[in-house]
Each structure stands twice: as structure tokens, then as C-alpha cells.
Short mmCIF file of N, CA and C in Angstrom, two decimals:
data_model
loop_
_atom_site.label_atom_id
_atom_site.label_comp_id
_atom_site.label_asym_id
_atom_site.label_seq_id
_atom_site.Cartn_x
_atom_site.Cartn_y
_atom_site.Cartn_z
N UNK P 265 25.46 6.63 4.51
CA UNK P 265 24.62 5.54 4.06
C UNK P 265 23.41 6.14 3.35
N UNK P 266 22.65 5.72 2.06
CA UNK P 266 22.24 5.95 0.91
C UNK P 266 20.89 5.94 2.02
N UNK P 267 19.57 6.45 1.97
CA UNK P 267 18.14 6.23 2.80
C UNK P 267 17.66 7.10 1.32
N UNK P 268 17.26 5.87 0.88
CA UNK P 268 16.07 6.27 -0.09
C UNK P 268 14.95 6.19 -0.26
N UNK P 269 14.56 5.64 1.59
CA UNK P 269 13.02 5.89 2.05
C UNK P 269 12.58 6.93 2.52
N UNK P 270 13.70 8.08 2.60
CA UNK P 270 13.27 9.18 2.87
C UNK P 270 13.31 10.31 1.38
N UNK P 271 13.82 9.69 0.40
CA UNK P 271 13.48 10.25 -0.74
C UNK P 271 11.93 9.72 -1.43
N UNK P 272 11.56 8.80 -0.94
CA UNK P 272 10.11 8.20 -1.18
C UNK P 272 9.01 8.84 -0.09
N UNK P 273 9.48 9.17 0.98
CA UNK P 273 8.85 9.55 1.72
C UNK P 273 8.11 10.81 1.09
N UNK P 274 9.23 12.03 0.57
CA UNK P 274 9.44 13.31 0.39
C UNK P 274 8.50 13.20 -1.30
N UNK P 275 8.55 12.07 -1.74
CA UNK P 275 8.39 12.36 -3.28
C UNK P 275 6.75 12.91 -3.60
N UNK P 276 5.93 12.57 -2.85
CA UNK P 276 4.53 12.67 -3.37
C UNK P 276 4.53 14.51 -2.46
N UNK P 277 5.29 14.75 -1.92
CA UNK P 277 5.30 16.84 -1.28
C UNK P 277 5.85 16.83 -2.45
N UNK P 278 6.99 16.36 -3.24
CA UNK P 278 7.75 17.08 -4.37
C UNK P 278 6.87 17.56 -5.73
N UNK P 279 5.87 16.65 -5.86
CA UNK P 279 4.88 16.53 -6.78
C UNK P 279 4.20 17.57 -6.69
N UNK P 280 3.18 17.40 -5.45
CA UNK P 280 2.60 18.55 -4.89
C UNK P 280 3.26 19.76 -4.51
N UNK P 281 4.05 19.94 -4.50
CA UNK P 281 4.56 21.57 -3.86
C UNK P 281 5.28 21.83 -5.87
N UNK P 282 5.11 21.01 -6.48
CA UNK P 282 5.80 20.99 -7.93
C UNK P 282 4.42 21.60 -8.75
N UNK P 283 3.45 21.02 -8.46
CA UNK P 283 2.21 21.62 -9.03
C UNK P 283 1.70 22.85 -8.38
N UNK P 284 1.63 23.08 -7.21
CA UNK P 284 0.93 23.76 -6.73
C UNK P 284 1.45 25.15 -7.09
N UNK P 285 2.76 25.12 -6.70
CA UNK P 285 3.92 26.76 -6.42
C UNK P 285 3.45 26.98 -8.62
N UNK P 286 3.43 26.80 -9.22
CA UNK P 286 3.08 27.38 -10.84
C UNK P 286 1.43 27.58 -10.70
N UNK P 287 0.82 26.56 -10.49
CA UNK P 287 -0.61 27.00 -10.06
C UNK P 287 -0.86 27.98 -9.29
N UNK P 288 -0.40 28.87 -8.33
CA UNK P 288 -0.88 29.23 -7.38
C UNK P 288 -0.25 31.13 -7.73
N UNK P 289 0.68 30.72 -8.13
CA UNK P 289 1.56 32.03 -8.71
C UNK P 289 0.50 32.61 -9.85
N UNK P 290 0.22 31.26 -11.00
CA UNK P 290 -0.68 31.66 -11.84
C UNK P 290 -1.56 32.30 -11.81
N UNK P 291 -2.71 31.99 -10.99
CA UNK P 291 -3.55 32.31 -10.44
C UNK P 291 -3.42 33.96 -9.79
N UNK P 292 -2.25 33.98 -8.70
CA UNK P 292 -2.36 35.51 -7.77
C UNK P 292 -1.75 36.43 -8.70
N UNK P 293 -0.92 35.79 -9.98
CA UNK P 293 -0.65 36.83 -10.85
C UNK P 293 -1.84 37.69 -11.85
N UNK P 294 -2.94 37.23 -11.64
CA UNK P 294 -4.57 37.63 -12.52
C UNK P 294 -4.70 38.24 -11.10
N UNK P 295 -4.79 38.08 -9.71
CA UNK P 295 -5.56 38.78 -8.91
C UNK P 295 -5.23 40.43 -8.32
N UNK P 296 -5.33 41.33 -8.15
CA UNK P 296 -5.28 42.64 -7.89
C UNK P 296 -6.06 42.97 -6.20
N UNK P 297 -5.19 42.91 -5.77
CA UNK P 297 -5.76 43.86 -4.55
C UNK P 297 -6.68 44.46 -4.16
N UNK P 298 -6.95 45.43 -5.17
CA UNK P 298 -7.64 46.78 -5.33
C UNK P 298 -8.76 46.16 -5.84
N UNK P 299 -8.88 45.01 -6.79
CA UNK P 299 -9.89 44.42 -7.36
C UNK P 299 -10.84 43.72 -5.66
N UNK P 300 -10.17 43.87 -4.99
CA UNK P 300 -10.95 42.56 -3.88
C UNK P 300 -11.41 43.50 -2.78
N UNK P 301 -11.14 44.92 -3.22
CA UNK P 301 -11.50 46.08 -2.76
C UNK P 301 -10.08 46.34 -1.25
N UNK P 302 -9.04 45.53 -1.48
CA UNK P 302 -7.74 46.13 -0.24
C UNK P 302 -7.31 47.14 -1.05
N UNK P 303 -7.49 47.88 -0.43
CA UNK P 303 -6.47 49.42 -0.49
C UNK P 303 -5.00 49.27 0.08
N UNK P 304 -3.98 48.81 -1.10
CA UNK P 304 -2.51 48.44 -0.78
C UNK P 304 -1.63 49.09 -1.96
N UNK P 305 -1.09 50.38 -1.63
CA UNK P 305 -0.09 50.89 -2.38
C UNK P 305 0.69 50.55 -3.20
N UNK P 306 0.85 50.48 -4.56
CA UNK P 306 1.65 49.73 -5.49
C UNK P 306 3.26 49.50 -4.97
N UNK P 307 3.55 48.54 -4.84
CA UNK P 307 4.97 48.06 -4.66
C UNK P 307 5.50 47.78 -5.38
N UNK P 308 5.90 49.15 -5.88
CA UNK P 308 6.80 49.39 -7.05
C UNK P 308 8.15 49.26 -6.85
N UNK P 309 8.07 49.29 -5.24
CA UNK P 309 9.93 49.18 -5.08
C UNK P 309 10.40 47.67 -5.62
N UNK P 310 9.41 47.24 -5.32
CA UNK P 310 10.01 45.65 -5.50
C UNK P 310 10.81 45.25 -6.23
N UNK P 311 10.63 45.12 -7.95
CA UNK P 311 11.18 45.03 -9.20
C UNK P 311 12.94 44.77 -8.95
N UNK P 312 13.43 45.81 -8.60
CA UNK P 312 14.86 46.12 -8.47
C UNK P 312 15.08 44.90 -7.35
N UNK P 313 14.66 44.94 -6.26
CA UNK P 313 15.10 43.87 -4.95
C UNK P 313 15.39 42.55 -5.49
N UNK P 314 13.57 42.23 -6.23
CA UNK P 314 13.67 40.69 -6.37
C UNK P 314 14.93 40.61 -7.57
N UNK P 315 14.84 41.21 -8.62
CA UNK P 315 15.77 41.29 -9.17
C UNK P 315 17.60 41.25 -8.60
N UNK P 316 17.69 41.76 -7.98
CA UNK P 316 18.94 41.92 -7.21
C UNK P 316 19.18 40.44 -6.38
N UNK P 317 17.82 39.87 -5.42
CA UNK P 317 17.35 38.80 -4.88
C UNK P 317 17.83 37.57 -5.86
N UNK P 318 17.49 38.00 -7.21
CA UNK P 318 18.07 36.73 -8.50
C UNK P 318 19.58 36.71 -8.37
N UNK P 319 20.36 38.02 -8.68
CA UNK P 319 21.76 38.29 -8.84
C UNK P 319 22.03 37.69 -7.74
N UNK P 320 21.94 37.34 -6.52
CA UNK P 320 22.56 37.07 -5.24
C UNK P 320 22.27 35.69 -5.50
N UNK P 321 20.94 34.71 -5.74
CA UNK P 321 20.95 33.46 -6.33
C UNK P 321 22.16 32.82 -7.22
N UNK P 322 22.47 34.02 -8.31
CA UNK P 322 23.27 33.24 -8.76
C UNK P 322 24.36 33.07 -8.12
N UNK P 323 24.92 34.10 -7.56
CA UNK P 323 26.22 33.86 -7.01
C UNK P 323 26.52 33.17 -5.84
N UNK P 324 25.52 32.83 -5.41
CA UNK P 324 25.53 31.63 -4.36
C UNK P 324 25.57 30.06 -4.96
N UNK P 325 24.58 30.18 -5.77
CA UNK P 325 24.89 28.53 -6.79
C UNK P 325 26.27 28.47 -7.18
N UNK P 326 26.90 29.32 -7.69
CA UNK P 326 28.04 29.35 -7.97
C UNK P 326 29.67 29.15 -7.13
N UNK P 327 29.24 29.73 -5.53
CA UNK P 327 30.03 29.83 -4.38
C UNK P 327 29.91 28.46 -4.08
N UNK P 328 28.75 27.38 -4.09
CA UNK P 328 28.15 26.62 -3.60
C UNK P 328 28.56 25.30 -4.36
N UNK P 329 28.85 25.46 -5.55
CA UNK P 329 29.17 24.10 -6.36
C UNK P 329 31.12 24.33 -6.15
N UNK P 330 31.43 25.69 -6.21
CA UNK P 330 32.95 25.40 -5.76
C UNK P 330 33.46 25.21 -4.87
N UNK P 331 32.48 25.37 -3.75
CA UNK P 331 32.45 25.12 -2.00
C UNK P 331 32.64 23.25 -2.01
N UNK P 332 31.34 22.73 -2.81
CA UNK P 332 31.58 21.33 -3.09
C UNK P 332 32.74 20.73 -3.49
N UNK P 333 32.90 21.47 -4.46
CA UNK P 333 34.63 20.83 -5.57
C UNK P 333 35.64 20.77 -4.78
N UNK P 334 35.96 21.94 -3.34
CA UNK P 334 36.65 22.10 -2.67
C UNK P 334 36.90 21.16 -1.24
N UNK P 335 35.45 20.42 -1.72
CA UNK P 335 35.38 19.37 -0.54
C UNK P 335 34.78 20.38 0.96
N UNK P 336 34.36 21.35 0.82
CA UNK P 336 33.61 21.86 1.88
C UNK P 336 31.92 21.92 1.73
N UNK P 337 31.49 20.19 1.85
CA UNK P 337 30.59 19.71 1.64
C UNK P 337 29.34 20.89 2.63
N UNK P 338 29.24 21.04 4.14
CA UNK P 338 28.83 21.88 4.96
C UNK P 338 28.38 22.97 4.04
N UNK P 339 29.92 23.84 4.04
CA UNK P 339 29.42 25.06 3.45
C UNK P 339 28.41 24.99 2.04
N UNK P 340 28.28 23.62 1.76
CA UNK P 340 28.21 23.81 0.46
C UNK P 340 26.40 23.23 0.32
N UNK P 341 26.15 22.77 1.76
CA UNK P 341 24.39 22.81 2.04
C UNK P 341 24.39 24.00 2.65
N UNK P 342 24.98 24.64 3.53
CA UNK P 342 24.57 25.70 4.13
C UNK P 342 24.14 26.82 2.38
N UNK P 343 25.04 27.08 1.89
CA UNK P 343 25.01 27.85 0.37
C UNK P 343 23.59 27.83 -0.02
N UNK P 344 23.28 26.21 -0.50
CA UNK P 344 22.43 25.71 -1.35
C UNK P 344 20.48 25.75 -0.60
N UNK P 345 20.58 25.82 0.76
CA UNK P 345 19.74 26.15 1.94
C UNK P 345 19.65 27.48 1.13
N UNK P 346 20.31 28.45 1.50
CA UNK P 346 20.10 29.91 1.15
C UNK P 346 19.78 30.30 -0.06
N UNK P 347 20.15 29.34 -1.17
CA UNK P 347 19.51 29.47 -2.09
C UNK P 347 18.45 29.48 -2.48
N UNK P 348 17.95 28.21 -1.98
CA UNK P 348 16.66 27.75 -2.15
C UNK P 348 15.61 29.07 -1.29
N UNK P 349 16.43 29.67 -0.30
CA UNK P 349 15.40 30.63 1.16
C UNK P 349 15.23 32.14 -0.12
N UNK P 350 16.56 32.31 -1.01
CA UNK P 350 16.60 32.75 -1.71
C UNK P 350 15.66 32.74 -3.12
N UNK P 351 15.40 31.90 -3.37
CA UNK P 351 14.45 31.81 -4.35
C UNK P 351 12.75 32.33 -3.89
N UNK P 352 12.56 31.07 -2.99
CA UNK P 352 11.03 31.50 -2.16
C UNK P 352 10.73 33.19 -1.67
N UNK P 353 12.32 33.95 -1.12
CA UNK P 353 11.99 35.30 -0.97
C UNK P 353 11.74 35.30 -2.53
N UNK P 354 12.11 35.46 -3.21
CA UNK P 354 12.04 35.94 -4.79
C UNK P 354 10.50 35.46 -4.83
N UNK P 355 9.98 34.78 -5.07
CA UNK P 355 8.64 34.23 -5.29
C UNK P 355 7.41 35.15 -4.96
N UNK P 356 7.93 35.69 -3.35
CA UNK P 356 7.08 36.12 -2.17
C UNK P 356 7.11 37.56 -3.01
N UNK P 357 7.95 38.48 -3.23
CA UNK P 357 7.75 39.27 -3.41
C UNK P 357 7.34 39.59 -5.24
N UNK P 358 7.88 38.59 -5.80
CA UNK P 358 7.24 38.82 -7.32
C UNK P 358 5.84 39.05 -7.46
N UNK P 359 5.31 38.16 -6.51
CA UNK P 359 3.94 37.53 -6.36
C UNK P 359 3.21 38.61 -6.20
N UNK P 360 3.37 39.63 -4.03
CA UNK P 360 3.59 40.29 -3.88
C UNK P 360 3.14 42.04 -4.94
N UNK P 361 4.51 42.04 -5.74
CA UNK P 361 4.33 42.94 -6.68
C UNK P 361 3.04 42.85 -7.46
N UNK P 362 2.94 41.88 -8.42
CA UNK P 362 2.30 41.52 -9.63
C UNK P 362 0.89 41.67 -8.83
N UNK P 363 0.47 41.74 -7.41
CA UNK P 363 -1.06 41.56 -7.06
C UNK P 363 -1.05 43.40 -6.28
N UNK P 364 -0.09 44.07 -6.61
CA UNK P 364 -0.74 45.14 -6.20
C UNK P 364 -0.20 46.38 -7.38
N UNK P 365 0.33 45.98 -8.37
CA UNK P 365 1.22 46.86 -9.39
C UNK P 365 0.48 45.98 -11.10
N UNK P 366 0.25 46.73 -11.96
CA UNK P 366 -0.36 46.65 -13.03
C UNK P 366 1.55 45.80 -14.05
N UNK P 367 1.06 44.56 -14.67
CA UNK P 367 2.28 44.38 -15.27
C UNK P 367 3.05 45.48 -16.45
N UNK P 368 4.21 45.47 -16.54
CA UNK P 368 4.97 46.53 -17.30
C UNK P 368 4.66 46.13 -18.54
N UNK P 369 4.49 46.56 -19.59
CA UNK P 369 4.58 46.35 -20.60
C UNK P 369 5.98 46.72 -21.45
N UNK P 370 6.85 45.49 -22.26
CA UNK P 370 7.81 46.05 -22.82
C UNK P 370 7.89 46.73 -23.95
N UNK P 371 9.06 47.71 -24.00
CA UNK P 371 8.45 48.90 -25.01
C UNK P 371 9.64 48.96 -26.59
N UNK P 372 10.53 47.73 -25.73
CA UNK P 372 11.61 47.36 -27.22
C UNK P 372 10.99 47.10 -28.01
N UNK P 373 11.73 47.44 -29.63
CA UNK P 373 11.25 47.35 -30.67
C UNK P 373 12.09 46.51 -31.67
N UNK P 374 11.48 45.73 -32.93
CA UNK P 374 12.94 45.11 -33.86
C UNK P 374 13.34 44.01 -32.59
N UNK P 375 14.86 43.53 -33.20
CA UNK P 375 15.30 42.36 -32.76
C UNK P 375 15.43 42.27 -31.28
N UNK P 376 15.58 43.32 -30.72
CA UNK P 376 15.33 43.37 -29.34
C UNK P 376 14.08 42.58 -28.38
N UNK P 377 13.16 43.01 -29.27
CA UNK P 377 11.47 42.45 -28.46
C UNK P 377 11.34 40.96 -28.99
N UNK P 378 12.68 40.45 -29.80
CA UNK P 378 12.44 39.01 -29.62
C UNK P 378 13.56 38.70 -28.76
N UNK P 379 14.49 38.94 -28.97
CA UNK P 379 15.20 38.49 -27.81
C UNK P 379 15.16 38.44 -26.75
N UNK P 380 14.34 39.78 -26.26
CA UNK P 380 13.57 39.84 -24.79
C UNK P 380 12.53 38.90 -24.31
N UNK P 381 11.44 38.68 -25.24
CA UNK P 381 10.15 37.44 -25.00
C UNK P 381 10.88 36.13 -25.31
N UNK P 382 12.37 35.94 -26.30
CA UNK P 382 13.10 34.51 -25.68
C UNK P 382 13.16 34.10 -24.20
N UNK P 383 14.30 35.13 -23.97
CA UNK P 383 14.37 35.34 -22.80
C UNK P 383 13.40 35.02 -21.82
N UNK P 384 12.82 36.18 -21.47
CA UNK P 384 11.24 35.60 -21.05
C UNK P 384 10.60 34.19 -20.64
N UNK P 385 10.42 34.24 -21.86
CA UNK P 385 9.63 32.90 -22.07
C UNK P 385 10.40 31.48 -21.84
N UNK P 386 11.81 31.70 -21.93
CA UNK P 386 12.89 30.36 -21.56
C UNK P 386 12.56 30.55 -20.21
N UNK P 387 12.63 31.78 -19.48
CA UNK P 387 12.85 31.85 -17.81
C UNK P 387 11.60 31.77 -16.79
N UNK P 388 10.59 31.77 -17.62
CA UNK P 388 9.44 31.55 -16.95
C UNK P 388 9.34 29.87 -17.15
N UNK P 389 9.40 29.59 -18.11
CA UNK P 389 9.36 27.58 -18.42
C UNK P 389 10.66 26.96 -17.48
N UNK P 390 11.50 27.35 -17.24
CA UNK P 390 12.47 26.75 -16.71
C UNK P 390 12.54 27.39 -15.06
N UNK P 391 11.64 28.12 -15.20
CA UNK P 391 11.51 28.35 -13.27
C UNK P 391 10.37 27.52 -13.00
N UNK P 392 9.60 27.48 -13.87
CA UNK P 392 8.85 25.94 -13.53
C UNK P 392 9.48 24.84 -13.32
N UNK P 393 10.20 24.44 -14.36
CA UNK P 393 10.88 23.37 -14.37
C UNK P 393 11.70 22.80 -12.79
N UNK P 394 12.34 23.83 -12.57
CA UNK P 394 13.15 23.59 -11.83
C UNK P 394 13.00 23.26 -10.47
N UNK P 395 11.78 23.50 -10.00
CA UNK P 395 11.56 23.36 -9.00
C UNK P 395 11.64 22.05 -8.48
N UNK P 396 10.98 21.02 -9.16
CA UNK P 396 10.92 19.54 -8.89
C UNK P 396 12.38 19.37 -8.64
N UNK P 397 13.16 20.11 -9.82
CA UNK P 397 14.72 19.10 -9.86
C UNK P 397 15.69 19.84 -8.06
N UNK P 398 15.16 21.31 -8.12
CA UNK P 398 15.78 21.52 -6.79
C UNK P 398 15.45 20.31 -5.75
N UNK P 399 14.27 20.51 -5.63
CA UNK P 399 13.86 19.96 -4.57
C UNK P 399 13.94 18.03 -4.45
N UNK P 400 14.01 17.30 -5.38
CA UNK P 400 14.78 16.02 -5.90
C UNK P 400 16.07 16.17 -5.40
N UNK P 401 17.15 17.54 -6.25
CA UNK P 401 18.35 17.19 -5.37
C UNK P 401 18.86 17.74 -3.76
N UNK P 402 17.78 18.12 -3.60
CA UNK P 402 17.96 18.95 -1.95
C UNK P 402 17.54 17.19 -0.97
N UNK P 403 16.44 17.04 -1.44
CA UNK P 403 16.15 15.42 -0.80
C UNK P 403 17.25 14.44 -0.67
N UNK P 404 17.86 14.45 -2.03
CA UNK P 404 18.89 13.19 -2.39
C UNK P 404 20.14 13.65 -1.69
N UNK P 405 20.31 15.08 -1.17
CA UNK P 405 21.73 15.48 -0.38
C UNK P 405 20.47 15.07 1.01
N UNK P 406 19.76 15.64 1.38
CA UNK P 406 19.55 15.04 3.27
C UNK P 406 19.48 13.54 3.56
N UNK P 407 18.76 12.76 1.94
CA UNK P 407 19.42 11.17 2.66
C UNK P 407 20.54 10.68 2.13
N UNK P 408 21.57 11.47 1.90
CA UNK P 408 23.22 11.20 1.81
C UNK P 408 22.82 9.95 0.49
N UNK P 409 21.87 10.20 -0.39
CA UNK P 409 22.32 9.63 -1.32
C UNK P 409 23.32 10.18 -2.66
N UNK P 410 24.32 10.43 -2.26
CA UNK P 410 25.08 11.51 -2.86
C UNK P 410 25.74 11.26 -4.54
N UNK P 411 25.62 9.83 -4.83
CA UNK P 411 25.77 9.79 -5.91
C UNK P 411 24.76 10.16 -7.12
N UNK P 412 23.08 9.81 -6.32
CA UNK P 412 22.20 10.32 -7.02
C UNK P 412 21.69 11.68 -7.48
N UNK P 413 22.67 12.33 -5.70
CA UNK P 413 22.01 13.95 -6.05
C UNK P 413 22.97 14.52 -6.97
N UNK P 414 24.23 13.65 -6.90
CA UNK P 414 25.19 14.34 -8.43
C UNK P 414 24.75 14.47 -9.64
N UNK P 415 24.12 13.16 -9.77
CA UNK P 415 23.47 13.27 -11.32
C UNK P 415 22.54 14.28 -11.52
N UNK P 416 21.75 14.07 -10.57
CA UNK P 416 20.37 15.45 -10.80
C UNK P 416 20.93 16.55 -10.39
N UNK P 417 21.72 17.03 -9.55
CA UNK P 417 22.35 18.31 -9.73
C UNK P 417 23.08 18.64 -10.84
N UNK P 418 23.44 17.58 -11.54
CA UNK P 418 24.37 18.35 -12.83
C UNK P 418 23.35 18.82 -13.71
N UNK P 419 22.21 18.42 -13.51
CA UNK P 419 21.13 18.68 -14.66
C UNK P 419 20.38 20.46 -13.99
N UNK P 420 19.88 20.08 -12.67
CA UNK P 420 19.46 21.31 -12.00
C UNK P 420 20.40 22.36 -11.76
N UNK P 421 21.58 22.47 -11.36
CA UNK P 421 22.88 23.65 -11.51
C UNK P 421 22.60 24.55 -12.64
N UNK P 422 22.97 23.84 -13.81
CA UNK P 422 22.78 24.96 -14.57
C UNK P 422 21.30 25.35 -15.04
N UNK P 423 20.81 24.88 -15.05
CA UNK P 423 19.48 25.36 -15.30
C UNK P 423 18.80 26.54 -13.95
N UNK P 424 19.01 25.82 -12.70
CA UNK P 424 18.36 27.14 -12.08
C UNK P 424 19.55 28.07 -12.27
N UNK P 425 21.05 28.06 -12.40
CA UNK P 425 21.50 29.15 -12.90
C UNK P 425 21.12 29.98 -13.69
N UNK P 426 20.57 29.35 -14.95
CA UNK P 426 19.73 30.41 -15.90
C UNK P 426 19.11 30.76 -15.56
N UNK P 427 18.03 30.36 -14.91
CA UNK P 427 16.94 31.06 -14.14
C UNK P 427 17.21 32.44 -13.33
N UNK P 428 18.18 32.19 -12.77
CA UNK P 428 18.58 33.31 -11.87
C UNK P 428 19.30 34.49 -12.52
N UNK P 429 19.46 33.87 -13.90
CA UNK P 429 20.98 34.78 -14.60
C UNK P 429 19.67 35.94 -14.84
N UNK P 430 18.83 34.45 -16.04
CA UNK P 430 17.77 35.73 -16.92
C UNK P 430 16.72 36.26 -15.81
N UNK P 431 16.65 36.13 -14.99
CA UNK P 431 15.85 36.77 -14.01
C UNK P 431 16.47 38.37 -14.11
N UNK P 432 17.46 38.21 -13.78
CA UNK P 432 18.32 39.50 -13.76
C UNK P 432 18.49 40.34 -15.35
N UNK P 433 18.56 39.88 -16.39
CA UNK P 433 18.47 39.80 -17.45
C UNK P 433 16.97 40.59 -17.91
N UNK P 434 15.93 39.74 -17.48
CA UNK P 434 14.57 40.67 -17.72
C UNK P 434 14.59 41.94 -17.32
N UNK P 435 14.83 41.43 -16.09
CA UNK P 435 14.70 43.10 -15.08
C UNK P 435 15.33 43.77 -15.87
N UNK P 436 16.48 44.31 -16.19
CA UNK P 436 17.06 45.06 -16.84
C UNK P 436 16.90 45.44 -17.89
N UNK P 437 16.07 44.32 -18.66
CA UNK P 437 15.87 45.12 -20.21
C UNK P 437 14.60 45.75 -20.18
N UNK P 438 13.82 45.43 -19.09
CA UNK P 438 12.12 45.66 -19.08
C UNK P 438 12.26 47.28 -18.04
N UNK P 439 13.51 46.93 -17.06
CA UNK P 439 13.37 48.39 -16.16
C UNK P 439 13.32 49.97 -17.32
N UNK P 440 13.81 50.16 -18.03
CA UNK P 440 13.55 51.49 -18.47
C UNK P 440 11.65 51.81 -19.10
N UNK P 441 11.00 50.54 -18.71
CA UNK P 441 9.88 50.45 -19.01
C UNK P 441 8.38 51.02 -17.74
N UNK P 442 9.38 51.00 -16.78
CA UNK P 442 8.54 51.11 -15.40
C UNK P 442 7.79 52.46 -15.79
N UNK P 443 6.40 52.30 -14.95
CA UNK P 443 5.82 53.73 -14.74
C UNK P 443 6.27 54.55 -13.71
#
């Protein structure tokens, strides 16, 4: 049965946790550690993890929509749960990085350094994006309004897929750039 008072309930956190998580990233991505006078060792390991952290995103969205098709609805919130636990680790440690490690600068040259700041720049706008639509269709699957969360999942699927693809995608063209 469809409860779309608990998608009303949820909608004004969706807003807020929709503004805040780009605001707040924004923000700790200008702040430095070392600037606030903490003495915290650059976490340089990070890069590769969260990166890897993306690659495992995708292939769970992916396990997760054929888990659905297959009619193993369960497995197929349990998946989409981990995804989402999956993303927020990703967040934690980007964040993490960027406030105790100086950003990389990329060092491609020619058609490369546009294809790379495409890149980029699609995957930073669309990890914004996406957040509202996860969290819209994560709501619309807990109040079993399931025809609604189809529609907005067909829209959010592939898109946080990209997200997760070019996540993996940056890393790799920017890693031979590390100090």
C-alpha cells in the first residue's frame, strides 16, 4: 500500500540534507587542517580507496537493478542501502583528503585537458544533482510507493551511475599527477 505521508514527511530532510551535503563539502573543501593550526598528516592514501569506493558503487547499482528485474526485490534494497552507505563513505573520505592534502593539479595537455575538465565538471554537477533524486527514490521504495520510485529511479540509475563511473574515470586520469 502506496503511504505518501511518509514521503511528505521525509521531503523538507530531502531539501535540507540536498542543500546542505554541496554546501558543506564546499566549504571543508577551502578549509586545511594545518591552516586551523591541527597537525594531521596528509592522507594521501585516500585518492585510490575513495576511488576504488566509486568502482564498487557502480557495481552494486548495477547488481541491484538486475537483482530487481529478477524479482529479488530484498536483495535489491539491501544492494541499494549499500550503495547509498557507499557513497557517504566516499564523501567522508574525499572530504577527509581535500582538508588535509593540497588539491592535485592536472598536468594533461591538448585534447586530453578538455576531456578531463568535461569529465570533471559533468561529475561534480551531477553528484550534486543526484542526491535529491537518490534520496526521493530511497523514500518512494520505504513507503512502497513503487510505481513512483520507478519513474524517479529510471531518471536517478543512470545518472548516479555516471557519477560513480567518472568518479573512477577522474581518479585515473588525474593519478599520474599525485605528489
Amino acid at each position: 500500500m502506496e503511504d505518501q505521508s511518509l514521503e511528505k514527511k521525509f521531503s523538507k530532510f530531502i531539501i535540507a540534507v540536498s542543500i546542505v551535503i554541496p554546501l558543506v563539502v564546499a566549504i571543508l573543501f577551502g578549509v586545511k587542517l594545518k591552516d586551523l593550526g591541527i597537525q594531521v598528516e596528509p592522507l594521501s592514501f585516500l585518492p585510490p580507496i575513495y576511488a576504488t569506493t566509486n568502482g564498487v558503487t557502480a557495481v552494486v547499482l548495477v547488481w541491484a537493478v538486475l537483482a530487481v528485474k529478477n524479482g529479488k526485490r530484498k536483495l535489491h534494497e539491501r544492494l541499494m542501502t549499500f550503495a547509498i552507505a557507499l557513497s557517504v563513505a566516499f564523501l567522508v573520505m574525499y572530504v577527509a583528503y581535500h582538508m588535509t592534502s593540497e588539491s592535485t593539479k592536472f598536468g594533461g595537455e591538448g585534447i586530453i585537458r578538455y576531456v578531463y575538465f568535461f569529465i570533471l565538471i559533468s561529475h561534480i554537477l551531477l553528484s550534486v544533482a543526484i542526491i535529491p533524486l537518490v534520496l526521493i527514490s530511497y523514500v518512494r521504495a520505504l513507503s512502497e510507493s513503487f510505481d513512483r520510485h520507478k519513474k524517479i529511479a529510471k531518471i536517478t540509475f543512470p545518472l548516479w551511475l555516471y557519477v560513480a563511473v567518472t568518479g573512477v574515470v577522474v581518479y585515473l586520469m588525474i593519478s599520474p599527477y599525485y605528489v
